[in-house]
GROMACS .gro file of C-alpha atoms in nm:
model
  404
    1UNK     CA    1 -27.986   6.106  -2.955
    2UNK     CA    2 -27.691   6.091  -3.191
    3UNK     CA    3 -27.762   5.873  -3.492
    4UNK     CA    4 -27.481   5.720  -3.693
    5UNK     CA    5 -27.537   5.705  -4.067
    6UNK     CA    6 -27.337   5.618  -4.375
    7UNK     CA    7 -27.312   5.984  -4.467
    8UNK     CA    8 -27.127   6.058  -4.141
    9UNK     CA    9 -26.826   5.861  -4.274
   10UNK     CA   10 -26.832   5.991  -4.632
   11UNK     CA   11 -26.729   6.349  -4.695
   12UNK     CA   12 -26.646   6.556  -4.999
   13UNK     CA   13 -26.321   6.686  -5.147
   14UNK     CA   14 -26.019   6.565  -4.951
   15UNK     CA   15 -26.236   6.306  -4.775
   16UNK     CA   16 -26.307   6.119  -5.098
   17UNK     CA   17 -25.936   6.129  -5.187
   18UNK     CA   18 -25.843   5.975  -4.851
   19UNK     CA   19 -26.104   5.699  -4.889
   20UNK     CA   20 -25.975   5.620  -5.238
   21UNK     CA   21 -25.618   5.599  -5.107
   22UNK     CA   22 -25.722   5.366  -4.822
   23UNK     CA   23 -25.920   5.144  -5.061
   24UNK     CA   24 -25.621   5.117  -5.295
   25UNK     CA   25 -25.394   5.023  -5.002
   26UNK     CA   26 -25.636   4.753  -4.880
   27UNK     CA   27 -25.656   4.606  -5.231
   28UNK     CA   28 -25.281   4.551  -5.229
   29UNK     CA   29 -25.290   4.348  -4.905
   30UNK     CA   30 -25.346   3.970  -4.877
   31UNK     CA   31 -25.714   3.903  -4.809
   32UNK     CA   32 -25.665   3.760  -4.458
   33UNK     CA   33 -25.459   4.063  -4.350
   34UNK     CA   34 -25.722   4.300  -4.489
   35UNK     CA   35 -25.994   4.107  -4.300
   36UNK     CA   36 -25.787   4.120  -3.981
   37UNK     CA   37 -25.758   4.499  -4.012
   38UNK     CA   38 -26.132   4.544  -4.076
   39UNK     CA   39 -26.220   4.314  -3.785
   40UNK     CA   40 -26.071   4.572  -3.547
   41UNK     CA   41 -26.318   4.843  -3.647
   42UNK     CA   42 -26.619   4.926  -3.427
   43UNK     CA   43 -26.946   4.795  -3.563
   44UNK     CA   44 -27.074   5.146  -3.641
   45UNK     CA   45 -26.787   5.190  -3.887
   46UNK     CA   46 -26.777   4.833  -4.016
   47UNK     CA   47 -27.135   4.834  -4.140
   48UNK     CA   48 -27.045   5.109  -4.389
   49UNK     CA   49 -26.739   4.936  -4.534
   50UNK     CA   50 -26.942   4.777  -4.813
   51UNK     CA   51 -27.044   5.125  -4.933
   52UNK     CA   52 -26.685   5.236  -5.006
   53UNK     CA   53 -26.608   5.031  -5.319
   54UNK     CA   54 -26.666   4.689  -5.478
   55UNK     CA   55 -26.355   4.532  -5.332
   56UNK     CA   56 -26.442   4.646  -4.979
   57UNK     CA   57 -26.797   4.522  -5.031
   58UNK     CA   58 -26.655   4.179  -5.109
   59UNK     CA   59 -26.448   4.191  -4.792
   60UNK     CA   60 -26.747   4.301  -4.582
   61UNK     CA   61 -26.953   4.005  -4.705
   62UNK     CA   62 -26.683   3.747  -4.630
   63UNK     CA   63 -26.810   3.511  -4.353
   64UNK     CA   64 -26.459   3.504  -4.208
   65UNK     CA   65 -26.486   3.877  -4.127
   66UNK     CA   66 -26.801   3.815  -3.922
   67UNK     CA   67 -26.626   3.536  -3.731
   68UNK     CA   68 -26.306   3.733  -3.669
   69UNK     CA   69 -26.495   4.047  -3.561
   70UNK     CA   70 -26.725   3.853  -3.329
   71UNK     CA   71 -26.433   3.677  -3.163
   72UNK     CA   72 -26.257   4.008  -3.105
   73UNK     CA   73 -26.571   4.173  -2.962
   74UNK     CA   74 -26.623   3.887  -2.712
   75UNK     CA   75 -26.264   3.884  -2.588
   76UNK     CA   76 -26.144   4.244  -2.590
   77UNK     CA   77 -26.423   4.500  -2.571
   78UNK     CA   78 -26.727   4.600  -2.369
   79UNK     CA   79 -27.064   4.467  -2.483
   80UNK     CA   80 -27.311   4.724  -2.609
   81UNK     CA   81 -27.660   4.775  -2.473
   82UNK     CA   82 -27.981   4.750  -2.670
   83UNK     CA   83 -28.225   5.003  -2.531
   84UNK     CA   84 -28.589   4.910  -2.592
   85UNK     CA   85 -28.835   5.198  -2.575
   86UNK     CA   86 -29.185   5.059  -2.538
   87UNK     CA   87 -29.361   5.355  -2.697
   88UNK     CA   88 -29.730   5.357  -2.801
   89UNK     CA   89 -29.803   5.242  -3.157
   90UNK     CA   90 -29.435   5.186  -3.247
   91UNK     CA   91 -29.148   5.060  -3.032
   92UNK     CA   92 -28.796   5.197  -3.079
   93UNK     CA   93 -28.453   5.038  -3.041
   94UNK     CA   94 -28.118   5.207  -2.989
   95UNK     CA   95 -27.772   5.060  -2.942
   96UNK     CA   96 -27.549   5.219  -2.680
   97UNK     CA   97 -27.171   5.166  -2.711
   98UNK     CA   98 -26.909   5.207  -2.437
   99UNK     CA   99 -26.546   5.320  -2.450
  100UNK     CA  100 -26.272   5.117  -2.284
  101UNK     CA  101 -26.301   5.349  -1.983
  102UNK     CA  102 -26.670   5.270  -1.933
  103UNK     CA  103 -26.809   5.599  -2.060
  104UNK     CA  104 -27.083   5.615  -2.324
  105UNK     CA  105 -26.923   5.663  -2.664
  106UNK     CA  106 -27.204   5.648  -2.922
  107UNK     CA  107 -27.579   5.590  -2.935
  108UNK     CA  108 -27.724   5.461  -3.259
  109UNK     CA  109 -28.084   5.424  -3.375
  110UNK     CA  110 -28.167   5.069  -3.489
  111UNK     CA  111 -28.416   5.032  -3.773
  112UNK     CA  112 -28.681   4.762  -3.729
  113UNK     CA  113 -28.832   4.690  -4.073
  114UNK     CA  114 -29.070   4.405  -3.994
  115UNK     CA  115 -29.249   4.461  -3.661
  116UNK     CA  116 -29.370   4.760  -3.460
  117UNK     CA  117 -29.479   4.620  -3.120
  118UNK     CA  118 -29.246   4.364  -2.965
  119UNK     CA  119 -29.069   4.225  -2.660
  120UNK     CA  120 -28.704   4.118  -2.666
  121UNK     CA  121 -28.685   3.748  -2.581
  122UNK     CA  122 -28.307   3.749  -2.573
  123UNK     CA  123 -27.976   3.839  -2.731
  124UNK     CA  124 -27.730   3.571  -2.844
  125UNK     CA  125 -27.410   3.605  -3.052
  126UNK     CA  126 -27.519   3.940  -3.193
  127UNK     CA  127 -27.872   3.826  -3.282
  128UNK     CA  128 -28.198   3.939  -3.122
  129UNK     CA  129 -28.512   3.731  -3.079
  130UNK     CA  130 -28.820   3.957  -3.100
  131UNK     CA  131 -29.169   3.843  -3.008
  132UNK     CA  132 -29.482   4.039  -3.098
  133UNK     CA  133 -29.607   4.190  -2.773
  134UNK     CA  134 -29.971   4.210  -2.880
  135UNK     CA  135 -30.055   3.908  -3.092
  136UNK     CA  136 -29.799   3.661  -2.950
  137UNK     CA  137 -29.793   3.470  -3.279
  138UNK     CA  138 -29.510   3.655  -3.455
  139UNK     CA  139 -29.147   3.586  -3.373
  140UNK     CA  140 -28.836   3.708  -3.555
  141UNK     CA  141 -28.462   3.653  -3.536
  142UNK     CA  142 -28.296   3.983  -3.623
  143UNK     CA  143 -27.939   4.102  -3.677
  144UNK     CA  144 -27.973   4.471  -3.581
  145UNK     CA  145 -27.660   4.594  -3.760
  146UNK     CA  146 -27.686   4.401  -4.088
  147UNK     CA  147 -28.070   4.412  -4.082
  148UNK     CA  148 -28.098   4.047  -4.181
  149UNK     CA  149 -28.406   3.884  -4.031
  150UNK     CA  150 -28.611   3.567  -4.050
  151UNK     CA  151 -28.973   3.522  -3.945
  152UNK     CA  152 -29.047   3.207  -3.751
  153UNK     CA  153 -29.365   3.006  -3.813
  154UNK     CA  154 -29.652   3.045  -3.572
  155UNK     CA  155 -29.632   2.838  -3.257
  156UNK     CA  156 -29.932   2.647  -3.120
  157UNK     CA  157 -30.166   2.889  -2.946
  158UNK     CA  158 -30.385   2.830  -2.639
  159UNK     CA  159 -30.722   2.985  -2.565
  160UNK     CA  160 -30.648   3.024  -2.194
  161UNK     CA  161 -30.274   3.092  -2.158
  162UNK     CA  162 -30.171   3.200  -1.811
  163UNK     CA  163 -29.810   3.295  -1.878
  164UNK     CA  164 -29.520   3.214  -2.108
  165UNK     CA  165 -29.149   3.161  -2.034
  166UNK     CA  166 -28.923   3.220  -2.333
  167UNK     CA  167 -28.562   3.161  -2.426
  168UNK     CA  168 -28.326   3.201  -2.720
  169UNK     CA  169 -27.981   3.050  -2.732
  170UNK     CA  170 -27.692   2.875  -2.906
  171UNK     CA  171 -27.515   2.554  -2.818
  172UNK     CA  172 -27.136   2.564  -2.888
  173UNK     CA  173 -27.117   2.188  -2.953
  174UNK     CA  174 -27.410   2.144  -3.193
  175UNK     CA  175 -27.365   2.495  -3.345
  176UNK     CA  176 -27.746   2.529  -3.346
  177UNK     CA  177 -27.966   2.823  -3.244
  178UNK     CA  178 -28.292   2.735  -3.072
  179UNK     CA  179 -28.600   2.922  -2.950
  180UNK     CA  180 -28.777   2.771  -2.647
  181UNK     CA  181 -29.132   2.852  -2.545
  182UNK     CA  182 -29.295   2.711  -2.229
  183UNK     CA  183 -29.667   2.786  -2.222
  184UNK     CA  184 -29.864   2.760  -1.898
  185UNK     CA  185 -30.239   2.739  -1.948
  186UNK     CA  186 -30.548   2.683  -1.739
  187UNK     CA  187 -30.750   2.366  -1.742
  188UNK     CA  188 -31.088   2.407  -1.904
  189UNK     CA  189 -31.366   2.449  -1.648
  190UNK     CA  190 -31.534   2.131  -1.764
  191UNK     CA  191 -31.226   1.924  -1.688
  192UNK     CA  192 -31.240   1.990  -1.312
  193UNK     CA  193 -31.573   1.936  -1.142
  194UNK     CA  194 -31.483   2.067  -0.796
  195UNK     CA  195 -31.464   2.451  -0.804
  196UNK     CA  196 -31.268   2.462  -0.476
  197UNK     CA  197 -31.010   2.221  -0.612
  198UNK     CA  198 -30.986   2.420  -0.935
  199UNK     CA  199 -30.852   2.723  -0.745
  200UNK     CA  200 -30.547   2.536  -0.615
  201UNK     CA  201 -30.452   2.340  -0.925
  202UNK     CA  202 -30.122   2.444  -1.085
  203UNK     CA  203 -30.149   2.532  -1.453
  204UNK     CA  204 -30.080   2.280  -1.725
  205UNK     CA  205 -29.772   2.331  -1.942
  206UNK     CA  206 -29.639   2.259  -2.288
  207UNK     CA  207 -29.274   2.292  -2.396
  208UNK     CA  208 -29.217   2.400  -2.758
  209UNK     CA  209 -28.875   2.412  -2.929
  210UNK     CA  210 -28.770   2.543  -3.270
  211UNK     CA  211 -28.425   2.480  -3.421
  212UNK     CA  212 -28.279   2.736  -3.661
  213UNK     CA  213 -28.049   2.664  -3.951
  214UNK     CA  214 -28.136   2.297  -4.008
  215UNK     CA  215 -28.378   2.367  -4.294
  216UNK     CA  216 -28.695   2.249  -4.120
  217UNK     CA  217 -28.797   2.558  -3.918
  218UNK     CA  218 -29.081   2.384  -3.738
  219UNK     CA  219 -29.192   2.394  -3.375
  220UNK     CA  220 -29.154   2.061  -3.195
  221UNK     CA  221 -29.357   1.963  -2.887
  222UNK     CA  222 -29.134   1.835  -2.606
  223UNK     CA  223 -29.412   1.743  -2.364
  224UNK     CA  224 -29.478   1.901  -2.026
  225UNK     CA  225 -29.265   2.025  -1.738
  226UNK     CA  226 -29.345   2.018  -1.367
  227UNK     CA  227 -29.134   2.329  -1.307
  228UNK     CA  228 -29.325   2.655  -1.268
  229UNK     CA  229 -29.077   2.900  -1.418
  230UNK     CA  230 -29.078   3.258  -1.301
  231UNK     CA  231 -29.330   3.489  -1.468
  232UNK     CA  232 -29.263   3.615  -1.821
  233UNK     CA  233 -28.889   3.597  -1.775
  234UNK     CA  234 -28.650   3.501  -2.054
  235UNK     CA  235 -28.390   3.233  -1.997
  236UNK     CA  236 -28.029   3.328  -1.919
  237UNK     CA  237 -27.786   3.143  -2.149
  238UNK     CA  238 -27.466   2.988  -2.005
  239UNK     CA  239 -27.278   2.683  -2.135
  240UNK     CA  240 -27.540   2.605  -2.397
  241UNK     CA  241 -27.815   2.597  -2.134
  242UNK     CA  242 -28.101   2.838  -2.068
  243UNK     CA  243 -28.168   2.911  -1.700
  244UNK     CA  244 -28.473   3.023  -1.508
  245UNK     CA  245 -28.575   3.059  -1.144
  246UNK     CA  246 -28.896   2.884  -1.037
  247UNK     CA  247 -29.195   3.064  -0.892
  248UNK     CA  248 -29.263   3.070  -0.520
  249UNK     CA  249 -29.617   2.949  -0.451
  250UNK     CA  250 -29.812   2.825  -0.154
  251UNK     CA  251 -29.652   2.481  -0.169
  252UNK     CA  252 -29.291   2.599  -0.213
  253UNK     CA  253 -29.126   2.879  -0.014
  254UNK     CA  254 -28.784   2.862  -0.186
  255UNK     CA  255 -28.692   2.916  -0.550
  256UNK     CA  256 -28.516   2.646  -0.751
  257UNK     CA  257 -28.264   2.712  -1.029
  258UNK     CA  258 -28.358   2.524  -1.349
  259UNK     CA  259 -28.165   2.474  -1.673
  260UNK     CA  260 -28.278   2.358  -2.018
  261UNK     CA  261 -27.996   2.199  -2.217
  262UNK     CA  262 -28.015   2.307  -2.582
  263UNK     CA  263 -27.829   1.991  -2.688
  264UNK     CA  264 -28.044   1.711  -2.539
  265UNK     CA  265 -28.344   1.939  -2.469
  266UNK     CA  266 -28.392   1.825  -2.110
  267UNK     CA  267 -28.464   2.018  -1.788
  268UNK     CA  268 -28.227   1.983  -1.494
  269UNK     CA  269 -28.190   2.139  -1.151
  270UNK     CA  270 -27.871   2.341  -1.099
  271UNK     CA  271 -27.701   2.328  -0.756
  272UNK     CA  272 -27.727   2.649  -0.556
  273UNK     CA  273 -27.554   2.782  -0.243
  274UNK     CA  274 -27.723   2.789   0.097
  275UNK     CA  275 -28.091   2.765   0.013
  276UNK     CA  276 -28.192   2.974   0.312
  277UNK     CA  277 -28.017   3.280   0.169
  278UNK     CA  278 -28.032   3.205  -0.203
  279UNK     CA  279 -28.369   3.042  -0.266
  280UNK     CA  280 -28.576   3.277  -0.052
  281UNK     CA  281 -28.449   3.614  -0.172
  282UNK     CA  282 -28.288   3.558  -0.513
  283UNK     CA  283 -28.497   3.740  -0.769
  284UNK     CA  284 -28.292   3.768  -1.089
  285UNK     CA  285 -28.030   3.579  -1.292
  286UNK     CA  286 -27.756   3.750  -1.492
  287UNK     CA  287 -27.428   3.668  -1.668
  288UNK     CA  288 -27.117   3.833  -1.520
  289UNK     CA  289 -26.781   3.772  -1.693
  290UNK     CA  290 -26.924   3.463  -1.857
  291UNK     CA  291 -27.041   3.309  -1.527
  292UNK     CA  292 -27.395   3.234  -1.416
  293UNK     CA  293 -27.479   3.480  -1.141
  294UNK     CA  294 -27.779   3.549  -0.917
  295UNK     CA  295 -27.885   3.877  -0.757
  296UNK     CA  296 -28.028   3.885  -0.407
  297UNK     CA  297 -28.217   4.203  -0.325
  298UNK     CA  298 -28.191   4.320   0.036
  299UNK     CA  299 -28.351   4.628   0.185
  300UNK     CA  300 -28.048   4.855   0.136
  301UNK     CA  301 -27.810   4.634  -0.058
  302UNK     CA  302 -27.771   4.408  -0.360
  303UNK     CA  303 -27.583   4.083  -0.308
  304UNK     CA  304 -27.446   3.909  -0.616
  305UNK     CA  305 -27.365   3.536  -0.610
  306UNK     CA  306 -27.136   3.408  -0.886
  307UNK     CA  307 -27.091   3.042  -0.989
  308UNK     CA  308 -26.720   3.032  -1.073
  309UNK     CA  309 -26.724   2.674  -1.203
  310UNK     CA  310 -27.046   2.580  -1.378
  311UNK     CA  311 -27.242   2.303  -1.209
  312UNK     CA  312 -27.027   2.292  -0.893
  313UNK     CA  313 -27.219   2.394  -0.583
  314UNK     CA  314 -26.906   2.478  -0.384
  315UNK     CA  315 -26.794   2.728  -0.649
  316UNK     CA  316 -27.074   2.973  -0.566
  317UNK     CA  317 -26.934   3.282  -0.392
  318UNK     CA  318 -27.098   3.604  -0.276
  319UNK     CA  319 -26.863   3.822  -0.484
  320UNK     CA  320 -27.030   4.165  -0.472
  321UNK     CA  321 -27.222   4.362  -0.213
  322UNK     CA  322 -27.356   4.692  -0.346
  323UNK     CA  323 -27.484   4.958  -0.107
  324UNK     CA  324 -27.764   5.206  -0.171
  325UNK     CA  325 -27.731   5.498  -0.412
  326UNK     CA  326 -27.987   5.737  -0.554
  327UNK     CA  327 -27.927   5.866  -0.909
  328UNK     CA  328 -27.960   6.243  -0.938
  329UNK     CA  329 -28.264   6.233  -1.170
  330UNK     CA  330 -28.451   6.021  -0.911
  331UNK     CA  331 -28.339   6.214  -0.606
  332UNK     CA  332 -28.640   6.447  -0.605
  333UNK     CA  333 -28.888   6.165  -0.647
  334UNK     CA  334 -28.928   6.012  -0.299
  335UNK     CA  335 -29.186   5.763  -0.426
  336UNK     CA  336 -28.913   5.619  -0.648
  337UNK     CA  337 -28.641   5.598  -0.385
  338UNK     CA  338 -28.430   5.296  -0.468
  339UNK     CA  339 -28.282   5.239  -0.124
  340UNK     CA  340 -28.466   4.909  -0.110
  341UNK     CA  341 -28.336   4.817  -0.459
  342UNK     CA  342 -28.671   4.673  -0.560
  343UNK     CA  343 -28.628   4.825  -0.906
  344UNK     CA  344 -28.251   4.793  -0.956
  345UNK     CA  345 -28.111   4.561  -1.223
  346UNK     CA  346 -27.756   4.433  -1.256
  347UNK     CA  347 -27.665   4.431  -1.629
  348UNK     CA  348 -27.299   4.331  -1.672
  349UNK     CA  349 -26.938   4.393  -1.568
  350UNK     CA  350 -26.753   4.640  -1.791
  351UNK     CA  351 -26.394   4.579  -1.906
  352UNK     CA  352 -26.266   4.828  -1.646
  353UNK     CA  353 -26.417   4.617  -1.365
  354UNK     CA  354 -26.714   4.845  -1.296
  355UNK     CA  355 -27.063   4.693  -1.258
  356UNK     CA  356 -27.332   4.841  -1.479
  357UNK     CA  357 -27.675   4.888  -1.318
  358UNK     CA  358 -28.012   5.013  -1.434
  359UNK     CA  359 -28.247   5.189  -1.193
  360UNK     CA  360 -28.624   5.215  -1.235
  361UNK     CA  361 -28.604   5.153  -1.610
  362UNK     CA  362 -28.464   5.503  -1.658
  363UNK     CA  363 -28.112   5.554  -1.518
  364UNK     CA  364 -27.780   5.383  -1.597
  365UNK     CA  365 -27.518   5.385  -1.322
  366UNK     CA  366 -27.173   5.223  -1.300
  367UNK     CA  367 -27.045   5.095  -0.964
  368UNK     CA  368 -26.675   5.068  -0.881
  369UNK     CA  369 -26.654   4.772  -0.635
  370UNK     CA  370 -26.311   4.856  -0.491
  371UNK     CA  371 -26.396   5.211  -0.387
  372UNK     CA  372 -26.771   5.159  -0.352
  373UNK     CA  373 -26.846   5.466  -0.563
  374UNK     CA  374 -27.123   5.522  -0.815
  375UNK     CA  375 -27.116   5.717  -1.141
  376UNK     CA  376 -27.422   5.818  -1.337
  377UNK     CA  377 -27.399   5.766  -1.711
  378UNK     CA  378 -27.589   6.047  -1.878
  379UNK     CA  379 -27.758   5.985  -2.211
  380UNK     CA  380 -27.889   6.278  -2.411
  381UNK     CA  381 -28.260   6.281  -2.492
  382UNK     CA  382 -28.324   5.973  -2.281
  383UNK     CA  383 -28.698   5.895  -2.263
  384UNK     CA  384 -28.884   5.841  -1.940
  385UNK     CA  385 -28.856   5.464  -1.948
  386UNK     CA  386 -28.654   5.198  -2.130
  387UNK     CA  387 -28.538   4.839  -2.090
  388UNK     CA  388 -28.167   4.761  -2.137
  389UNK     CA  389 -28.045   4.430  -2.287
  390UNK     CA  390 -27.676   4.334  -2.294
  391UNK     CA  391 -27.571   4.264  -2.654
  392UNK     CA  392 -27.264   4.189  -2.867
  393UNK     CA  393 -27.239   4.422  -3.166
  394UNK     CA  394 -27.173   4.178  -3.450
  395UNK     CA  395 -27.210   4.096  -3.821
  396UNK     CA  396 -27.295   3.740  -3.725
  397UNK     CA  397 -27.587   3.552  -3.880
  398UNK     CA  398 -27.748   3.211  -3.823
  399UNK     CA  399 -27.532   3.032  -4.081
  400UNK     CA  400 -27.203   3.197  -3.975
  401UNK     CA  401 -26.976   2.958  -3.778
  402UNK     CA  402 -26.922   3.083  -3.423
  403UNK     CA  403 -26.619   2.973  -3.225
  404UNK     CA  404 -26.651   3.040  -2.853
   0.00000   0.00000   0.00000
């Protein structure tokens, strides 16, 4: 893969002369105009601005630059992808950046200084929440392009955890970042005398919340929840609320859509379209163009429901229907045929209107909904397997004001 480094932007001879001329020109501009110009740079160039000279370093560290750049990235450009390679001994992260036409422009190695084995809980406003995949007691908030990070205190551990649902998000009203952890654990054998009854009991739960940026940095216990949230999934953040689907178990044949409001820290059910079609087959939540969306997996198609107006049941529409396609690198592997879409993920909608999909944790494909055509996005030196997370490339940090 192509790695972007500071040296790639600094040359010798005429290159130094050009940089000196540009620095002199920037120094003569009013500060807000200079910040406006820098905010238009891609993140891979912006992170090296502070290495040019002292005056540019001052500009690069101005909180207003982070706010202006973030606002521009949200409104005008494609998000980037964070590719997580779950390799033995040490995990790797790369950022993948798109051009305005939807093609892959650059791929950049991301340095992780504080943890080697991790899962990505979520991405929010340019920040990643990383949880140790082995010990489950280390959690970090990390800015992958500035390399700022903070280690969170250990959360309460359980001897018999069954599964954990996680979430990381920001509320635009309170301006607070929060990490949410819902632990499901088994009752101790001595607490239930009847062994037959013990088999059918649902696990106990505990909801834990940590608020960032308020100076306390402590986990708070918010009691229990009766909702059995789906597997190890991370919450999808929309309108300051994290969202999960519930599990389907022997007592419930349809899934329910649940939100956790980061302002009042309460669970609520979110209205869904026809439960017969949505609750039985919906298997994944995603954000498309800022709207909460749900993916139904059929045998030879993907159906994508989009909630156009948050919280309004009637605003759900089945906006996309994607037919079967087999990426070239999977074509000669019949056992991995994706015609049933059991291993297809919808990632996001690009600025050109194409839908970005990931197949079998190894292929990226864009889908043009008007023509119904697919295009494989080749990445050099791509490993056998990776997990893609939609991300905003940003200089933002926890104490930087964010206007959405």
